[in-house]
PDB file of C-alpha atoms in Angstrom:
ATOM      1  CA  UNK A   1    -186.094  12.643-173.949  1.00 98.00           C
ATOM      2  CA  UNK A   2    -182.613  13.353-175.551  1.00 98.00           C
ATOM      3  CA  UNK A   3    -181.067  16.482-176.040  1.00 98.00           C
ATOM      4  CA  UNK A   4    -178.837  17.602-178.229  1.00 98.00           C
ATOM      5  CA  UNK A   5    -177.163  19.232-176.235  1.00 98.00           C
ATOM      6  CA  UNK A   6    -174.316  21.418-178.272  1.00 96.00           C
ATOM      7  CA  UNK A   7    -177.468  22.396-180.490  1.00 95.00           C
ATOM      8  CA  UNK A   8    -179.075  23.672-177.456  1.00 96.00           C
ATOM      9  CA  UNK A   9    -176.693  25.754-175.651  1.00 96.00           C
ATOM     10  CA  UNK A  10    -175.935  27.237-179.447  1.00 94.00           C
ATOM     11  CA  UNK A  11    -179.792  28.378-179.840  1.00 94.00           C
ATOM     12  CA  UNK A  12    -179.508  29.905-175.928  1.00 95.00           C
ATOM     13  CA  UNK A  13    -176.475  31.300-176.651  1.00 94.00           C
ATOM     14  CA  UNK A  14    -177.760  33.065-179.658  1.00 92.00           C
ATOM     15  CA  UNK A  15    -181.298  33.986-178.101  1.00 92.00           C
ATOM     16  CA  UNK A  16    -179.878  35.135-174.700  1.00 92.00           C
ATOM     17  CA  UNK A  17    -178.244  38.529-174.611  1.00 93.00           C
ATOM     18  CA  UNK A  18    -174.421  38.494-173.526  1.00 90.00           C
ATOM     19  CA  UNK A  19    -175.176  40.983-170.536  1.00 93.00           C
ATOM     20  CA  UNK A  20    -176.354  38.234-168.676  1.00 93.00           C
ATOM     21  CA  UNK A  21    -172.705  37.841-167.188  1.00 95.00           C
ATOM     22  CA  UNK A  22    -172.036  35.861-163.673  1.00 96.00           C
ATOM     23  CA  UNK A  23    -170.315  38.047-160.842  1.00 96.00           C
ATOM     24  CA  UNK A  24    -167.082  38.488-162.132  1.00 95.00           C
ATOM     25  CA  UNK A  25    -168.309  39.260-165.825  1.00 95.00           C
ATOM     26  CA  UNK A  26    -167.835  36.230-167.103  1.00 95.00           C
ATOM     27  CA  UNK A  27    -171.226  35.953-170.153  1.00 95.00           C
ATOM     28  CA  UNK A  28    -173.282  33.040-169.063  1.00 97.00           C
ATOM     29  CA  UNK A  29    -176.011  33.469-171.244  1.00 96.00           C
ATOM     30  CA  UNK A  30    -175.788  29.760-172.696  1.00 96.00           C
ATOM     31  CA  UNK A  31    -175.474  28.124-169.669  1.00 97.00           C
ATOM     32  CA  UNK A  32    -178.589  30.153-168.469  1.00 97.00           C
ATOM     33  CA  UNK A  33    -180.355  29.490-171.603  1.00 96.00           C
ATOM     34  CA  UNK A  34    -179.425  25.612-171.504  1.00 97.00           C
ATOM     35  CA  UNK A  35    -180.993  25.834-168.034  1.00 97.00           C
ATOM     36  CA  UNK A  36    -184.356  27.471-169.216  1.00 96.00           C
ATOM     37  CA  UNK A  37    -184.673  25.011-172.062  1.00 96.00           C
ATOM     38  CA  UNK A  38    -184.668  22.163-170.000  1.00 97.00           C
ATOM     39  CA  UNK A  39    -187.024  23.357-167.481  1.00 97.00           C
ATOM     40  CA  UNK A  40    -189.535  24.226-170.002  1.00 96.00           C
ATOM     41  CA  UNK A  41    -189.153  20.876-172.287  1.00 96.00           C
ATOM     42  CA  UNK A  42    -189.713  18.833-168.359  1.00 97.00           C
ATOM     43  CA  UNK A  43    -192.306  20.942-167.776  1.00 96.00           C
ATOM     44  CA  UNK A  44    -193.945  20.333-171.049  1.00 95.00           C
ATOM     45  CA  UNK A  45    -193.464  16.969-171.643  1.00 96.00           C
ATOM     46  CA  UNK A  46    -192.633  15.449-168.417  1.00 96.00           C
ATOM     47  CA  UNK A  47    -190.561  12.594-169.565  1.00 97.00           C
ATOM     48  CA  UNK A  48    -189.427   9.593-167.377  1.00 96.00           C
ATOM     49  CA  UNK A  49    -185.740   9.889-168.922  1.00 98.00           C
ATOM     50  CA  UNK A  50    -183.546  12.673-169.802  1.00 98.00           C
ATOM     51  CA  UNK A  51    -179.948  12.172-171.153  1.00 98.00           C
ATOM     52  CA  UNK A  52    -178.043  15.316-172.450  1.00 98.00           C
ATOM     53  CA  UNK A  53    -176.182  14.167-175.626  1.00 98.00           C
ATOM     54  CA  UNK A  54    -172.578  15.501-176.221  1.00 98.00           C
ATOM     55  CA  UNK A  55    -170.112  16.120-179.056  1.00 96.00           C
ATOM     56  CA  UNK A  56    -167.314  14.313-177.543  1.00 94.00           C
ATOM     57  CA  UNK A  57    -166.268  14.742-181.503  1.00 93.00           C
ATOM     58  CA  UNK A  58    -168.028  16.731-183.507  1.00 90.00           C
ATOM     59  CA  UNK A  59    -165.360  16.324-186.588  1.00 92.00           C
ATOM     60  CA  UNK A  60    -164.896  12.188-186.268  1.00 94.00           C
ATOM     61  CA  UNK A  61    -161.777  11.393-188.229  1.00 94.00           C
ATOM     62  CA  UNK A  62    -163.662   8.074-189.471  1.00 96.00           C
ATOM     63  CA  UNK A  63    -165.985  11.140-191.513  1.00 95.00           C
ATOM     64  CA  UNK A  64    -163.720  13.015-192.423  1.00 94.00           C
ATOM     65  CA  UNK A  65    -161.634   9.848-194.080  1.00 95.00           C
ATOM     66  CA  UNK A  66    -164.468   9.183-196.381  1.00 96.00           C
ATOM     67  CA  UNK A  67    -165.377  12.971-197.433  1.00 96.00           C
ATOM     68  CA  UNK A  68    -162.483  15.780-196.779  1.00 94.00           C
ATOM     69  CA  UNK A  69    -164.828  18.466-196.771  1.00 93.00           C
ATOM     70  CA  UNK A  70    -167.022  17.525-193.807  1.00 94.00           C
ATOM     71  CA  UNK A  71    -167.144  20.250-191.372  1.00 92.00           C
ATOM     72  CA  UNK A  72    -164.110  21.838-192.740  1.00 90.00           C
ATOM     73  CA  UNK A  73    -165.273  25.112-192.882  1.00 85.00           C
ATOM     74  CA  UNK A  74    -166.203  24.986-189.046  1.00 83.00           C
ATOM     75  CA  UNK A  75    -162.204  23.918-188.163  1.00 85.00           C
ATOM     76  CA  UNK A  76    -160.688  26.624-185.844  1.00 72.00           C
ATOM     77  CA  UNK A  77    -157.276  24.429-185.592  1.00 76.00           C
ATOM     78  CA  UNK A  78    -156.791  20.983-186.869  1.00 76.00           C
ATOM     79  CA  UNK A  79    -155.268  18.558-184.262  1.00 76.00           C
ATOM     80  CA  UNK A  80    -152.592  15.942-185.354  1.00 71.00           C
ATOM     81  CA  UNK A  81    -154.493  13.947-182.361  1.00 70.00           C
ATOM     82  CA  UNK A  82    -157.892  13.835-180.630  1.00 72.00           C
ATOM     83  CA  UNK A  83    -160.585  16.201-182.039  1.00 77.00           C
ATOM     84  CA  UNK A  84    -159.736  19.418-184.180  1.00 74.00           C
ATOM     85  CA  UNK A  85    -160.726  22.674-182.532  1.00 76.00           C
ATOM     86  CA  UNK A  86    -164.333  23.583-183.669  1.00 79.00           C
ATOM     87  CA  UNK A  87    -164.902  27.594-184.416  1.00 74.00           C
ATOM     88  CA  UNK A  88    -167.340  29.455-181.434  1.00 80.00           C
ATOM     89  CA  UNK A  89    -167.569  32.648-180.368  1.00 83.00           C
ATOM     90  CA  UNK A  90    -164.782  33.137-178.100  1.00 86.00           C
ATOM     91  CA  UNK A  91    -167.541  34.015-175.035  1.00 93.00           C
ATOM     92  CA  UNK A  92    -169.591  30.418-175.754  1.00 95.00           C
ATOM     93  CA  UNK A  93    -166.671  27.911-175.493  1.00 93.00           C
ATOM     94  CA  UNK A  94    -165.565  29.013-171.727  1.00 94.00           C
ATOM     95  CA  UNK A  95    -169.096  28.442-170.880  1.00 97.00           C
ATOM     96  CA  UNK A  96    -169.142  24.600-172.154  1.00 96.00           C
ATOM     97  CA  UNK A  97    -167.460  23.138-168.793  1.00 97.00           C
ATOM     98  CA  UNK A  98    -169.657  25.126-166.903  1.00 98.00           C
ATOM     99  CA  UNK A  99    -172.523  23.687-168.340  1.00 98.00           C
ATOM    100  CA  UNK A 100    -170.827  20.060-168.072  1.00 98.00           C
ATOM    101  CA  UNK A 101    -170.229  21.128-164.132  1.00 98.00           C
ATOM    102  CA  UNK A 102    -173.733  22.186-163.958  1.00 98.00           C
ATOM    103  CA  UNK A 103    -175.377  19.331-165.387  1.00 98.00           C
ATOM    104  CA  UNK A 104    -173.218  16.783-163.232  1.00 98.00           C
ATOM    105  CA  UNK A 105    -174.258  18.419-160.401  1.00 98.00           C
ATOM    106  CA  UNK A 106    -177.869  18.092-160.988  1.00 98.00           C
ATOM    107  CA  UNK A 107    -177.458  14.845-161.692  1.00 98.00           C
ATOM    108  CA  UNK A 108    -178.960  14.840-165.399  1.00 98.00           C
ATOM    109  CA  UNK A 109    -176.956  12.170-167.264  1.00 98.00           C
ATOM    110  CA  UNK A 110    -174.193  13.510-170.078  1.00 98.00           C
ATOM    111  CA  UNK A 111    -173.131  11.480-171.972  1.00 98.00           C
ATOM    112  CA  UNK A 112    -170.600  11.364-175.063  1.00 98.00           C
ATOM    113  CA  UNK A 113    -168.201   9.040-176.272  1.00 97.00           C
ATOM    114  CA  UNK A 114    -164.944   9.805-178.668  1.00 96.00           C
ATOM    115  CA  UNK A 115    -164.744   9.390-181.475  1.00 96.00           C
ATOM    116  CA  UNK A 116    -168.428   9.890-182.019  1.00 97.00           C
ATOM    117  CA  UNK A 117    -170.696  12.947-182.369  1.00 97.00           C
ATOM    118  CA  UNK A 118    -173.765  13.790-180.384  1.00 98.00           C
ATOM    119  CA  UNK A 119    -176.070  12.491-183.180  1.00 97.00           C
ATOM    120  CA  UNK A 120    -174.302   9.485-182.818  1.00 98.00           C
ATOM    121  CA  UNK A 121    -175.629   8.517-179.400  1.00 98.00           C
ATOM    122  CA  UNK A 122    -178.441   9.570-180.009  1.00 98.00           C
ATOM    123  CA  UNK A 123    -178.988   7.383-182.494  1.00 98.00           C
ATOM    124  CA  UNK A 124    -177.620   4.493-180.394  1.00 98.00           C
ATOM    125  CA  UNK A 125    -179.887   5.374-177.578  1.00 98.00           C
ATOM    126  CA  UNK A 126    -182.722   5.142-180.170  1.00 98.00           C
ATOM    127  CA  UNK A 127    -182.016   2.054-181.234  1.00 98.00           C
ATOM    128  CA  UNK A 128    -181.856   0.332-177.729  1.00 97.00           C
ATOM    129  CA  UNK A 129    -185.160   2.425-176.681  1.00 97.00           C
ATOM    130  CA  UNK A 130    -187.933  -0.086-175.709  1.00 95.00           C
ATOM    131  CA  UNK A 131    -190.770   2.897-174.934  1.00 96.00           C
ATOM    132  CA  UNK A 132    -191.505   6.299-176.679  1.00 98.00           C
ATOM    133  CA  UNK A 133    -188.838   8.850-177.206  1.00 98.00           C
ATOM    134  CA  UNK A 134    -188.732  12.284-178.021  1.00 98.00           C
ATOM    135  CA  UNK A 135    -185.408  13.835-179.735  1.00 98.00           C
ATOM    136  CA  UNK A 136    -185.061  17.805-179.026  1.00 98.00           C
ATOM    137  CA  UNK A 137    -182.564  19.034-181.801  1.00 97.00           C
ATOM    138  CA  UNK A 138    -182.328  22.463-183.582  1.00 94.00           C
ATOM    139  CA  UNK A 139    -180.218  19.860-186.518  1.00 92.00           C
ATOM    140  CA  UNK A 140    -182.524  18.493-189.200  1.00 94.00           C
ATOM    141  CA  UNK A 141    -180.192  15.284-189.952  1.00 94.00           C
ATOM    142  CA  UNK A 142    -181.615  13.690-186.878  1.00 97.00           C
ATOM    143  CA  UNK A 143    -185.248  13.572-188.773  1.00 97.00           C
ATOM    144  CA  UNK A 144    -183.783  10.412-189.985  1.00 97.00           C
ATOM    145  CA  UNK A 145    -184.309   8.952-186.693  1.00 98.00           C
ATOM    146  CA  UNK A 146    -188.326   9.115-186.689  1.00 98.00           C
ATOM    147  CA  UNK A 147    -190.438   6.080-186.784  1.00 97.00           C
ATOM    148  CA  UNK A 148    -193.850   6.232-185.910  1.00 97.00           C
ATOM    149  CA  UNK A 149    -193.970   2.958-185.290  1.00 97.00           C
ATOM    150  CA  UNK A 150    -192.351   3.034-182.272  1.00 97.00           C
ATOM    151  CA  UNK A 151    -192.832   6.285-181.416  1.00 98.00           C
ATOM    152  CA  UNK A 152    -189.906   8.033-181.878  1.00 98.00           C
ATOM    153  CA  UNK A 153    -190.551  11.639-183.000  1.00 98.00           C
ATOM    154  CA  UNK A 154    -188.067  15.038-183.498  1.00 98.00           C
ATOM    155  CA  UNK A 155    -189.280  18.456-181.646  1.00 97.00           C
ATOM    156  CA  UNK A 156    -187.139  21.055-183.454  1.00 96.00           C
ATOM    157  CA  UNK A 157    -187.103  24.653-181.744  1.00 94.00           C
ATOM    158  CA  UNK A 158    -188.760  27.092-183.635  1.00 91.00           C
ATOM    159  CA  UNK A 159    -188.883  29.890-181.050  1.00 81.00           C
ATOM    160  CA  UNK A 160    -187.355  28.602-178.075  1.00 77.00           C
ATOM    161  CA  UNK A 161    -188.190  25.821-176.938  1.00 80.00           C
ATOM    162  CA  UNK A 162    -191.612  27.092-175.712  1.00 83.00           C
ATOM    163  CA  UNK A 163    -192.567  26.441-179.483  1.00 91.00           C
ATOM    164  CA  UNK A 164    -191.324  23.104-180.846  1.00 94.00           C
ATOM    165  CA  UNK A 165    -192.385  21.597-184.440  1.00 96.00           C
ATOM    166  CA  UNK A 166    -193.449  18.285-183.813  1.00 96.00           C
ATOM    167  CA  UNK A 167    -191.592  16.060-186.396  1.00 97.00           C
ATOM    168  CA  UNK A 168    -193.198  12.806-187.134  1.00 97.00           C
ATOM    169  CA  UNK A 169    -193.861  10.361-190.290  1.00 97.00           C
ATOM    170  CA  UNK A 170    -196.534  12.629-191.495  1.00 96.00           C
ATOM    171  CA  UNK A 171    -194.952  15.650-191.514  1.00 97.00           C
ATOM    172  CA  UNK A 172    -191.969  14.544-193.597  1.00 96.00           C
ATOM    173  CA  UNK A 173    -194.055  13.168-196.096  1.00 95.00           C
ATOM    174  CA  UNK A 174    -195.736  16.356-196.335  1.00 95.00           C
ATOM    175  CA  UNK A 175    -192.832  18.263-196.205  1.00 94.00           C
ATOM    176  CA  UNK A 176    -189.868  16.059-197.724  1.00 94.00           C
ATOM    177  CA  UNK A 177    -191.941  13.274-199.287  1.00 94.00           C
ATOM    178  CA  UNK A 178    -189.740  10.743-197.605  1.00 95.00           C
ATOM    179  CA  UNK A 179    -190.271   8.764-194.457  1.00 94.00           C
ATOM    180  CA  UNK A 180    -187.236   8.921-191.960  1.00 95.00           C
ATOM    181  CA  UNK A 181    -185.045   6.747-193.323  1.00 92.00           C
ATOM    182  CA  UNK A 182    -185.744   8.183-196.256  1.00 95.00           C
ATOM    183  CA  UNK A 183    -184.261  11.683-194.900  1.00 96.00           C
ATOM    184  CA  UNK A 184    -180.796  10.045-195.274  1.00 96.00           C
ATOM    185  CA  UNK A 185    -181.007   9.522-198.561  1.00 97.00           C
ATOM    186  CA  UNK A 186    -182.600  12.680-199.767  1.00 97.00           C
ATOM    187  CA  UNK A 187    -179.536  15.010-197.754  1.00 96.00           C
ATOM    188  CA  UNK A 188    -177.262  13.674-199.474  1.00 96.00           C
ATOM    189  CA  UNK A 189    -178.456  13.920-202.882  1.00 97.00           C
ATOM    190  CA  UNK A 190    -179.196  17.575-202.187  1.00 96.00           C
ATOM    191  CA  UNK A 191    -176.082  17.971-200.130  1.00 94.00           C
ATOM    192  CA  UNK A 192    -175.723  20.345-197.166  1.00 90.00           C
ATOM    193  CA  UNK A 193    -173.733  23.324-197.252  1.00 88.00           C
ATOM    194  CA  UNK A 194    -173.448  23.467-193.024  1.00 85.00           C
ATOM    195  CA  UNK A 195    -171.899  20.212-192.766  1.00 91.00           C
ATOM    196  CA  UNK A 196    -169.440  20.538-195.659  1.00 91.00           C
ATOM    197  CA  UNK A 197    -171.797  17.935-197.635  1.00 93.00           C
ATOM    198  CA  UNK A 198    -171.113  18.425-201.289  1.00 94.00           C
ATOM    199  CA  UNK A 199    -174.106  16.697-202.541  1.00 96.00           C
ATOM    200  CA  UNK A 200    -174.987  15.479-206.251  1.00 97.00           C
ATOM    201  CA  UNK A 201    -174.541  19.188-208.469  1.00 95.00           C
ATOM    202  CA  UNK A 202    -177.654  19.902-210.121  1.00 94.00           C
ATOM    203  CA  UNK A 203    -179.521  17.272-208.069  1.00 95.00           C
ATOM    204  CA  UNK A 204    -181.309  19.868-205.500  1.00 94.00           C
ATOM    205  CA  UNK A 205    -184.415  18.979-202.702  1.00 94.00           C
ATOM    206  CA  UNK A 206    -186.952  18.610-205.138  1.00 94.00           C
ATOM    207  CA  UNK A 207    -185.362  16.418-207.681  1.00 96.00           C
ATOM    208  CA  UNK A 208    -183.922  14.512-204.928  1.00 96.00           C
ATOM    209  CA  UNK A 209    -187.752  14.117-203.514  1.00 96.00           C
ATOM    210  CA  UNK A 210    -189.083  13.396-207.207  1.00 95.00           C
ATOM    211  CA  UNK A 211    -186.498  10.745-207.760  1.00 96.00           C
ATOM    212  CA  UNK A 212    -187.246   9.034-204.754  1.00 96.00           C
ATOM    213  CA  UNK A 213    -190.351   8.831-205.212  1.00 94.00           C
ATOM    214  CA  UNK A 214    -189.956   7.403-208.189  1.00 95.00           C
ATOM    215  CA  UNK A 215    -187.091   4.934-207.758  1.00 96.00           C
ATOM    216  CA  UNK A 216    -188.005   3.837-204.140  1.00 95.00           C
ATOM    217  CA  UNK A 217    -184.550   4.461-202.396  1.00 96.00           C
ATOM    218  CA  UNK A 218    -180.975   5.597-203.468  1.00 96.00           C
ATOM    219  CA  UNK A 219    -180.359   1.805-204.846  1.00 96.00           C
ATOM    220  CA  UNK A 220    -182.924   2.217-206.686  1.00 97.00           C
ATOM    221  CA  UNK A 221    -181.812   5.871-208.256  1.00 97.00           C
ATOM    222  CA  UNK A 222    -177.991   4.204-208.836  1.00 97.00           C
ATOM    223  CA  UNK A 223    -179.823   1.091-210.854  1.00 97.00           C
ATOM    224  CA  UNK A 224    -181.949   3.508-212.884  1.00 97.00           C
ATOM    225  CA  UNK A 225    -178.252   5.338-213.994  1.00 96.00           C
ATOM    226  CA  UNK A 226    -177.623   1.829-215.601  1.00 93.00           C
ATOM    227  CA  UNK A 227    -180.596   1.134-217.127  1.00 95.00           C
ATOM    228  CA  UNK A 228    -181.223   2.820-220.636  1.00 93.00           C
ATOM    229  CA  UNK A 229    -184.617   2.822-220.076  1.00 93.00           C
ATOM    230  CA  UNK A 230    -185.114   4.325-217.271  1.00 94.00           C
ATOM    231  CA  UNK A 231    -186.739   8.047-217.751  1.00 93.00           C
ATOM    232  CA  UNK A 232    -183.497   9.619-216.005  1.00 95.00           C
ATOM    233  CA  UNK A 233    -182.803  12.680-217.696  1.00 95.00           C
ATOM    234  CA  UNK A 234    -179.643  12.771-219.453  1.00 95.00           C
ATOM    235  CA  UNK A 235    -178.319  15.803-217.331  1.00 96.00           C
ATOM    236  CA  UNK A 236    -179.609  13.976-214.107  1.00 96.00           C
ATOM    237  CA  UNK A 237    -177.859  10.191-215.712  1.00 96.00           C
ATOM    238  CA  UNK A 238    -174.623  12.070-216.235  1.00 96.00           C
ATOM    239  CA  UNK A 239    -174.495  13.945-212.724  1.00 96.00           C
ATOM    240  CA  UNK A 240    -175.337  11.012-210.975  1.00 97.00           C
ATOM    241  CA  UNK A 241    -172.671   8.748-212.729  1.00 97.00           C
ATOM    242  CA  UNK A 242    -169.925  10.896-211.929  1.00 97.00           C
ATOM    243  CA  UNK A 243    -170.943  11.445-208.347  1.00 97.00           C
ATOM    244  CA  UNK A 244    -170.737   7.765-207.995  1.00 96.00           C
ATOM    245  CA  UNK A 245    -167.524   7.751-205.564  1.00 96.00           C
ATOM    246  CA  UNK A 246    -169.302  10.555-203.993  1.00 96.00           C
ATOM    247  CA  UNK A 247    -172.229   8.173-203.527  1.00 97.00           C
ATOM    248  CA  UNK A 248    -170.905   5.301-202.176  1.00 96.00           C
ATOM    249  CA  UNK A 249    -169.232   6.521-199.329  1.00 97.00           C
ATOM    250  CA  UNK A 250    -171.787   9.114-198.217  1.00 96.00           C
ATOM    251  CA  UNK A 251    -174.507   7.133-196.467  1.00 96.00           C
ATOM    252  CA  UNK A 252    -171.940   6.289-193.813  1.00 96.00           C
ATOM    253  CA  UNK A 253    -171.367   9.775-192.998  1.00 97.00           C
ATOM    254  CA  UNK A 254    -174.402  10.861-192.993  1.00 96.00           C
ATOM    255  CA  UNK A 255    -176.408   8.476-191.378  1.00 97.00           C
ATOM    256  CA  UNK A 256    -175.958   7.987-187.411  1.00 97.00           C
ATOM    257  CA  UNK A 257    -174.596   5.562-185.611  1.00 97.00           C
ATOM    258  CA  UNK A 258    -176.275   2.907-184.096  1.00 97.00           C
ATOM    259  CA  UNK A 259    -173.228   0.928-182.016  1.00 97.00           C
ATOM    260  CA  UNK A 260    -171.909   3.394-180.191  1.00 98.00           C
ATOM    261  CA  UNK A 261    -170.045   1.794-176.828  1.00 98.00           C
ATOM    262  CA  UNK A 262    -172.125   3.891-174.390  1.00 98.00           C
ATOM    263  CA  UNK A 263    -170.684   3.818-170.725  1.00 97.00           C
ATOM    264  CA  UNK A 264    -173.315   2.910-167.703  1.00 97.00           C
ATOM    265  CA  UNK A 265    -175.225   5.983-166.524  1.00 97.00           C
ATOM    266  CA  UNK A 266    -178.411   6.314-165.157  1.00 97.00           C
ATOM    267  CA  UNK A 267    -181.014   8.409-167.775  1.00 98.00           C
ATOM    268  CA  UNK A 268    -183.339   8.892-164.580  1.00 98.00           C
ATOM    269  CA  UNK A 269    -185.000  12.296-164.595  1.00 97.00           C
ATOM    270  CA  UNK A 270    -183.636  13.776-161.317  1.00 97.00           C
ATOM    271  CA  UNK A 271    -185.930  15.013-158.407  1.00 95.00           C
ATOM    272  CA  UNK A 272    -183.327  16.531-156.160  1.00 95.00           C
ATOM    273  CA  UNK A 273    -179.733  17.180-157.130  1.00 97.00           C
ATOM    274  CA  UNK A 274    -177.110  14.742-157.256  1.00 97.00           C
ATOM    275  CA  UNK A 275    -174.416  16.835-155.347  1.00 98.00           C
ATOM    276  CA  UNK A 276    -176.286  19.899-153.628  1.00 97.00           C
ATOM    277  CA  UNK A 277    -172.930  21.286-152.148  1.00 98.00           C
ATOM    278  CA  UNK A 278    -171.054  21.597-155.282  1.00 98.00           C
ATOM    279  CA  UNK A 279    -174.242  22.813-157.163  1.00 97.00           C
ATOM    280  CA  UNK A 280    -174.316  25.933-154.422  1.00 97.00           C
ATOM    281  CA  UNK A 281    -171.236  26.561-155.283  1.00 97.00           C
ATOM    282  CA  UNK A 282    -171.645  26.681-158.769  1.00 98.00           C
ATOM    283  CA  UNK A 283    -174.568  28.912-158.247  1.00 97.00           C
ATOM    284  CA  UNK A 284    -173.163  31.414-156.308  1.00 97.00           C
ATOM    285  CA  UNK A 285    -169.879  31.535-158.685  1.00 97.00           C
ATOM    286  CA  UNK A 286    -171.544  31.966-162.048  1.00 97.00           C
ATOM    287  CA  UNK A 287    -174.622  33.897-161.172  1.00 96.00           C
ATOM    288  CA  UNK A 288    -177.121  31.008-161.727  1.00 96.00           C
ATOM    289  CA  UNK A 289    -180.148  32.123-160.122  1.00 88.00           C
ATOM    290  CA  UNK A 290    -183.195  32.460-161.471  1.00 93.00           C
ATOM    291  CA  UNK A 291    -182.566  29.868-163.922  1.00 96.00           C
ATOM    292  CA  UNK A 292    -181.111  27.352-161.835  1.00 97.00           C
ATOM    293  CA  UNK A 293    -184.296  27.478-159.521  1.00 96.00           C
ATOM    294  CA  UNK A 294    -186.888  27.626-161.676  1.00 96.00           C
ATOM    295  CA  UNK A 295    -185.311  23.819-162.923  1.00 97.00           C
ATOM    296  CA  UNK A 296    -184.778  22.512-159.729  1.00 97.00           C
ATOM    297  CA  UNK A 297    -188.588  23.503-158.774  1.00 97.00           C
ATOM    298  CA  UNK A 298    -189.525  21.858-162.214  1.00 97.00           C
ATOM    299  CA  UNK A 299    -187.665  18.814-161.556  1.00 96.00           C
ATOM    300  CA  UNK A 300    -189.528  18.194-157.830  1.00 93.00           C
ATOM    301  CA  UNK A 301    -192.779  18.785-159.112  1.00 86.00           C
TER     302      UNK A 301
END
C-alpha cells in the first residue's frame, strides 16, 4: 500500500476540526487525522507493505522548465534554490514535521527524494512492484498508474477513508473511456486547472474521450491534425495545431516518473514501534492519544 501522503494529511486536515489542539494549543488535527487514516486503511486492507510517499518537491524545476504555469498559482514564495514555498494554511505546515517525527517513530517507511514529487515515487515503486498494490490518493493523476493486469488499483477517499472508490480498468472505461495509460493522455487534452495545466482550449473531457477513442492515443490525434481526411473538425484541427508546443512537452509533466533514485528503506508494515521512547515523547507533547493507540493496536493485530 502507498500513500500519498501530503494528499492525506490535506483531507484530515480539512475533515478534522482545528480544536483538536495538543497541550500547549498547538492544532494537530492533521497529524491526528493522518493517524486515523492509516489505522483504518491497515485495518481494512491489511497489506504486507506500507510506504508513506512524500513531496520532497512538489513544484520540480524540471516541470516547471517545460510549462511555466505548473503549480504557479499554489507558490507562497519562489526560491532562487531548492523547492519554492507551497501555500497552506498557516496551522497545517507546523504540523508536517510532526507527522514526519511521528511516522519515523513508528517505524512506517517515508520516503521522498528531491527533486521529485510524491507521485513520482509512487510511480517508481509501481514499476519495481512484483505483487499487488494498492495506491491511496485523494489526486486523480495517479489513475494513470492502474493496470489490472498486475493488479495495481487507486482507492480515492470519498468520505474518509472509511469509504474509498475502488479505481480499476473497468471503472475508467466507464467513467473516462480510457484505460490508465490512457488517463495521461486525456488530462492533458482537457487540462487541469489545480495543477496550473493549461490544456488544449476548446478541447474539454468529452472531446478529449471521443477523440481517443477514435484515434487510439495522442499520436494518433497529432497524425489525424495532418491528415486532410481525417473527420477532425476544423475548430478541433486548428486548436490542436496551435497547441502543438503545448503538446509536445506535456506528457513529461504529466505523467510520473518511473526512475526515481529511491534510497534503501524497509516498506515492512510495522508490528511494534521502531523507537518506543521517542514515540512517548511525542505522544505526551502533541496530545496524540486516542489516535496514536488505536494505530499501534491496529498494527499488532
Amino acid at each position: 500500500m502507498l500513500l500519498d501522503t501530503a494528499s492525506l494529511y490535506f483531507r484530515a486536515y480539512f475533515g478534522v476540526p482545528d480544536s483538536v489542539r495538543a497541550p500547549d494549543g498547538t492544532p494537530v488535527n492533521a497529524v491526528r487525522g493522518l493517524l486515523d487514516f492509516i489505522a483504518r486503511l491497515v485495518q481494512d486492507h491489511h497489506p504486507d507493505d506500507l510506504v508513506a510517499c512524500m513531496d520532497a518537491d512538489w513544484r520540480p524545476h524540471w516541470r516547471v522548465e517545460l510549462i511555466p504555469s505548473y503549480k504557479a498559482h499554489r507558490v507562497a514564495e519562489f526560491t532562487a534554490t531548492g523547492p519554492d514555498e507551497e501555500e497552506i494554511p498557516d496551522t497545517l505546515s507546523p504540523q508536517v514535521p510532526i507527522i514526519e517525527d511521528v511516522l519515523d517513530a513508528l517505524g512506517i517507511a517515508r520516503v521522498g527524494v528531491e527533486p521529485y514529487e510524491a507521485d513520482d515515487v509512487i510511480g517508481t515503486l509501481v514499476s519495481r512492484a512484483t505483487g499487488p498494490v494498492d495506491i491511496v490518493t485523494g489526486d486523480r493523476d495517479l489513475y494513470q498508474l492502474v493496470d489490472d493486469a498486475r493488479a495495481i488499483r487507486v482507492l480515492y477517499p470519498l468520505k474518509g477513508v472509511g469509504t474509498l472508490q475502488v479505481t480499476d480498468e473497468a471503472w475508467l472505461r466507464e467513467r473516462y473511456a480510457v484505460d490508465g495509460p490512457g488517463y495521461v493522455d486525456l488530462a492533458l487534452l482537457r487540462g487541469d486547472p489545480s495543477d496550473g495545466l493549461p490544456g488544449v482550449p476548446g478541447i474539454g473531457e468529452k472531446t478529449a474521450a471521443k477523440l481517443l477513442a477514435t484515434y487510439g492515443d495522442l499520436a494518433g490525434i497529432m497524425a489525424a491534425v495532418g491528415d486532410p481526411a481525417s473527420k477532425l473538425t476544423p475548430s478541433q484541427r486548428k486548436r490542436l495545431d496551435e497547441a502543438r508546443d503545448y503538446i509536445a512537452v506535456a506528457p513529461k509533466v504529466v505523467r510520473v516518473a518511473s526512475d526515481v533514485p529511491l534510497p534503501d528503506f524497509d516498506p515492512a508494515l510495522p508490528t511494534e514501534p521502531r523507537d518506543p521512547a521517542s514515540l512517548d515523547e511525542l505522544a505526551a507533547q502533541w496530545g496524540l492519544g486516542g489516535a496514536l493507540q488505536r494505530l499501534l493496536t491496529t498494527l499488532q493485530d
